[in-house]
Coordinates of C-alpha atoms in Angstrom, one line a residue:
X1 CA 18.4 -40.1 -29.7
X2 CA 16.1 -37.5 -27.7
X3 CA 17.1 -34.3 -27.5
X4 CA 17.6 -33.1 -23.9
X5 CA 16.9 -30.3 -22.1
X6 CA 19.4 -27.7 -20.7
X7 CA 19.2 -27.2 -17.1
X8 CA 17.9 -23.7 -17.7
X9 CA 15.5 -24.5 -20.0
X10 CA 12.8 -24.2 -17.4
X11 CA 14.0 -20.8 -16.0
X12 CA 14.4 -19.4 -19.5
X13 CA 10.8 -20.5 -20.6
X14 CA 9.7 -19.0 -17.5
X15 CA 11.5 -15.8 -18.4
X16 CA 10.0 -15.3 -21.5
X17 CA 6.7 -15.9 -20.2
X18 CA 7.4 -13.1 -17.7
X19 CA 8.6 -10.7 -20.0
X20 CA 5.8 -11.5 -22.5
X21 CA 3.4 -11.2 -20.1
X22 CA 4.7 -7.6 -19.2
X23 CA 5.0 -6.3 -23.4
X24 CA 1.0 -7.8 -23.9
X25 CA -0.1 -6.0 -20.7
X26 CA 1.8 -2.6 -21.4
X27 CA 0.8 -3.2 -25.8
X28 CA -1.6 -5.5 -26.0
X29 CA -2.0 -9.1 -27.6
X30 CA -2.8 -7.6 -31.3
X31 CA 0.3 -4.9 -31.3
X32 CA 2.4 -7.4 -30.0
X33 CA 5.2 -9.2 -32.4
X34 CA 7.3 -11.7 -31.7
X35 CA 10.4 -9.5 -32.6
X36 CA 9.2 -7.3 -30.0
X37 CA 9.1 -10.4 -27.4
X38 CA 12.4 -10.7 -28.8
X39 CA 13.6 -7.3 -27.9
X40 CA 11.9 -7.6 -23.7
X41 CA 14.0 -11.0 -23.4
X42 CA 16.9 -9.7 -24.9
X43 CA 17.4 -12.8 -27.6
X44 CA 16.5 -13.7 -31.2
X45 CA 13.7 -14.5 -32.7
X46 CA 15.0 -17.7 -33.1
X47 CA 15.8 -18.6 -29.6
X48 CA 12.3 -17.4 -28.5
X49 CA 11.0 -20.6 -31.1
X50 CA 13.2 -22.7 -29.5
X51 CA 10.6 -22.5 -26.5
X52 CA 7.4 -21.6 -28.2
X53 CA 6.4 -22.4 -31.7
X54 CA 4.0 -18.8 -31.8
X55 CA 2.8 -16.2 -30.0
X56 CA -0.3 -17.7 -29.2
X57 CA 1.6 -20.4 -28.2
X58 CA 3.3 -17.8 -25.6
X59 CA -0.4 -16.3 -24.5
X60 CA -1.7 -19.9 -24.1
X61 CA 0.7 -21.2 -21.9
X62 CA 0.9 -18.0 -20.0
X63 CA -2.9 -17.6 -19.1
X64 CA -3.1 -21.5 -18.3
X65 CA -0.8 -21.4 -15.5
X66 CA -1.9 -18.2 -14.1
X67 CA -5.0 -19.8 -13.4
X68 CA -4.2 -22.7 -12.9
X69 CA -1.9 -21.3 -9.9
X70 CA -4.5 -19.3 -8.8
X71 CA -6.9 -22.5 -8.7
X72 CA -4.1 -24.2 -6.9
X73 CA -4.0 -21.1 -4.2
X74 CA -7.7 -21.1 -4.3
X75 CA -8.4 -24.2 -3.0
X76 CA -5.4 -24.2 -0.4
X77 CA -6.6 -21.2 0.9
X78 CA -10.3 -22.7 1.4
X79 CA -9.0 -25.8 2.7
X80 CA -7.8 -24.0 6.0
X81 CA -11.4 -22.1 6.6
X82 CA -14.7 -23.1 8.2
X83 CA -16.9 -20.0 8.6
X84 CA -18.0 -18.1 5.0
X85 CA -17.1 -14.7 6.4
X86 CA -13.4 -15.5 7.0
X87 CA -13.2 -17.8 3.8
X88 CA -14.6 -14.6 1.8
X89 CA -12.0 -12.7 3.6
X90 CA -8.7 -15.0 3.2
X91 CA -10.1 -15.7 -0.4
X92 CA -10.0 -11.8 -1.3
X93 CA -6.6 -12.1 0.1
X94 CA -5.4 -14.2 -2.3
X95 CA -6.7 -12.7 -5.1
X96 CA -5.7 -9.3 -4.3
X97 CA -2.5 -10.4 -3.5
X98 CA -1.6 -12.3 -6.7
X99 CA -2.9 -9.6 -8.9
X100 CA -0.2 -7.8 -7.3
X101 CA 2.3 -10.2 -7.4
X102 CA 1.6 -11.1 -11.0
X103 CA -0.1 -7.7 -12.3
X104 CA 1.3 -8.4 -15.9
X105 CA -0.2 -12.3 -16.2
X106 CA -3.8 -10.9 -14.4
X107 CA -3.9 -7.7 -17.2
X108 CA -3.0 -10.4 -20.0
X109 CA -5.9 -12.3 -18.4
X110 CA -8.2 -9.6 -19.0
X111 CA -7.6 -8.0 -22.2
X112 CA -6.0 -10.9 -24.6
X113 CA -7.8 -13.8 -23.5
X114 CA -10.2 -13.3 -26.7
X115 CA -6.9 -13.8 -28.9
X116 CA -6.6 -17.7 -27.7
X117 CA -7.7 -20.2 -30.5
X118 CA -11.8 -21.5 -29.7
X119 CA -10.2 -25.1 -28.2
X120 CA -7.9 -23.5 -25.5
X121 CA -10.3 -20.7 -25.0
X122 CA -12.8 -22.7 -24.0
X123 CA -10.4 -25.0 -21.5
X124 CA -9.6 -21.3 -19.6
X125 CA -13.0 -20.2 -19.2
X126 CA -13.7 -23.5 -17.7
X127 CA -11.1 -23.1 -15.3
X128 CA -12.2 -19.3 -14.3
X129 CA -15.6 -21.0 -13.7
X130 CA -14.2 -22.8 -10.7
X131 CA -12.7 -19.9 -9.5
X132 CA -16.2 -17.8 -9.8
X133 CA -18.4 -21.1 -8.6
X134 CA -16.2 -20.7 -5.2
X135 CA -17.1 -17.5 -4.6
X136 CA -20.8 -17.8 -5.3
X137 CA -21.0 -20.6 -2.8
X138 CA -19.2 -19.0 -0.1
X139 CA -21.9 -15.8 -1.0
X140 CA -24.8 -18.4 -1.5
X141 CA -23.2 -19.5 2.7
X142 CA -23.5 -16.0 3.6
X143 CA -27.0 -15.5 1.9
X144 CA -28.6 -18.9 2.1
X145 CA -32.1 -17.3 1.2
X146 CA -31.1 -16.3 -2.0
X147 CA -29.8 -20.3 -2.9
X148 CA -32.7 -20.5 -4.8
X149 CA -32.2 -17.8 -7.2
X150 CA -29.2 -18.8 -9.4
X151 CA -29.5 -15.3 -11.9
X152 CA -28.9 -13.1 -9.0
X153 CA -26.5 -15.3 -7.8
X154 CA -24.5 -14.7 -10.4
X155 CA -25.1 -11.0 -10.4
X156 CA -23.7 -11.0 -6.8
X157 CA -20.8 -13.0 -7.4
X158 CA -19.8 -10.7 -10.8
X159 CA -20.7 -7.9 -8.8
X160 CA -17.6 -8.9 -6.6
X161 CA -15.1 -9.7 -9.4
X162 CA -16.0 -6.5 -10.8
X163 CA -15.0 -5.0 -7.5
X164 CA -11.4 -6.0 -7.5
X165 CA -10.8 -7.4 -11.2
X166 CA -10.0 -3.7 -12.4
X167 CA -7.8 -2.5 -9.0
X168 CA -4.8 -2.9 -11.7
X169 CA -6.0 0.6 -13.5
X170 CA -5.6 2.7 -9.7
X171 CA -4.2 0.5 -7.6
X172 CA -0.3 0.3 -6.5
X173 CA 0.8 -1.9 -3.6
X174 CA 3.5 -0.3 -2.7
X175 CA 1.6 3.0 -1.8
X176 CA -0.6 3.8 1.4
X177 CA -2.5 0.8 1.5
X178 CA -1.5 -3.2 1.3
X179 CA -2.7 -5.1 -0.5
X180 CA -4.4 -7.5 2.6
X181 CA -5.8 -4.2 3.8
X182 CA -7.6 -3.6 0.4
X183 CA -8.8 -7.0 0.3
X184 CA -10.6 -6.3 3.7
X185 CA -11.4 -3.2 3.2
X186 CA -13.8 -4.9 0.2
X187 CA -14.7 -7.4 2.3
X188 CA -16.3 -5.3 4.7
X189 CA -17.8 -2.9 1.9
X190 CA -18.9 -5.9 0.0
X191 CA -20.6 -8.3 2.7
X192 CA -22.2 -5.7 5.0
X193 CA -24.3 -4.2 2.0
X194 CA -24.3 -7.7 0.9
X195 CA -25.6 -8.5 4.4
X196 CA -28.6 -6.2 4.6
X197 CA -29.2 -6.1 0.4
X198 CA -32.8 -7.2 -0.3
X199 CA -33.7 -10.8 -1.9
X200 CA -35.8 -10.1 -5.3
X201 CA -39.6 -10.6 -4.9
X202 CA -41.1 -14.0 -5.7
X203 CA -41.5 -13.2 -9.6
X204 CA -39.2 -10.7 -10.3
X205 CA -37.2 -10.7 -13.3
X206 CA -33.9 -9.9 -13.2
X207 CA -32.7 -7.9 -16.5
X208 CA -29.1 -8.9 -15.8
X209 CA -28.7 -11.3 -18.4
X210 CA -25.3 -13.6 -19.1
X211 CA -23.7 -13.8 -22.8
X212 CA -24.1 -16.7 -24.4
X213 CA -21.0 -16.4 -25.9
X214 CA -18.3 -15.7 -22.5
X215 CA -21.1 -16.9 -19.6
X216 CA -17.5 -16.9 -17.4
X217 CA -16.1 -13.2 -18.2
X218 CA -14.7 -12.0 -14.9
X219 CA -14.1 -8.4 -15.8
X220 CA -18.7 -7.9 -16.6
X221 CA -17.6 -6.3 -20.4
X222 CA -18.8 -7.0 -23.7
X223 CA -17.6 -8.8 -26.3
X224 CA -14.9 -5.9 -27.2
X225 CA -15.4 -7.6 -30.7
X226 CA -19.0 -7.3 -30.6
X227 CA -18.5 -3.0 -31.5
X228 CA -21.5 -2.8 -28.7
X229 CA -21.0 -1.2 -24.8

């Protein structure tokens, strides 16, 4: 007979996701046991392998559905939007806003992602590439003359995500300034230099070059495990 599911089960898995989230953001993946998961969700050890068989298992299913929600909001939010400039804008919104919302799952994002096993790795960065392919498009709709050169681009559309990806080091949304205000406040930094920025010269080289290994790193860093800047 199959075991069933209390009716709780979901909000308790949730739960721990939550609290995992915040010990991995506030620790770290690597200085991060399971005792201390334990500990933030006030249970045992055993309880918390009632839900998840590991911690990666915990990370994993964590990171997923943060993007995968925030693929879900993504396109929601597009759907709603004709002209590039206000799709830029509502889509800076969103991101702003859920890195607010969920600050803990976006930091996770960030600095444990490397931690994920190569098979589920690889399944997130292709989901963050659909995230950073609708931004480039909606720039590539603001800059069409620049369509043609896929390197910068890129550069452009990293440029951006380097721009709000690291508000969670300064940033507090419950100070002087909300978080839809900060979104348009890059918005209006980002596409009126954007606006007036140069094309590169026929020929030009661009020396911005993507890793071969994480061509879909949001945050622009090196491999931390490559020991280079």
């Amino acid at each position: 007979m199959a075991r069933t599911r209390s009716a709780e089960y979901d909000n308790i898995h949730d739960t721990i996701l939550e609290r995992a989230a915040s010990v991995f953001a506030q620790r770290g993946y690597a200085a991060t046991s399971i005792g201390d998961i334990a500990e933030a969700c006030e249970c045992s050890k055993s309880r918390l392998y009632h839900y998840f068989t590991s911690k990666e298992a915990i990370l994993s299913d964590m990171l997923t559905s943060h993007v995968e929600s925030l693929l879900m909001k993504c396109r929601q939010t597009l759907y709603g939007y004709q002209d590039p400039e206000e799709r830029f804008r509502q889509l800076t919104r969103l991101f702003l806003d859920v890195y607010s919302v969920s600050r803990d799952q976006h930091v996770a994002l960030l600095t444990c992602s490397e931690f994920l096993v190569p098979e589920t790795r690889k399944v997130l960065v292709a989901k963050q590439r659909e995230l950073i392919a609708y931004v480039r498009d909606i720039l590539l709709q603001l800059r069409p003359d620049l369509a043609k050169d896929s390197t910068m681009a890129h550069v452009d559309t990293m440029l951006f995500f380097g721009m709000i990806n690291w508000t969670y080091t300064w940033y507090h949304a419950d100070g002087a300034v909300t978080p839809s205000e900060l979104a348009d406040r890059t918005v209006d930094l980002f596409v009126n230099g954007y606006a007036h920025a140069a094309a590169p010269s026929n020929g030009a080289q661009p020396h911005a070059k993507q890793d071969a290994r994480h061509p879909a790193r949001q945050d622009g860093r090196a491999d931390p495990r490559s020991g280079k800047d």
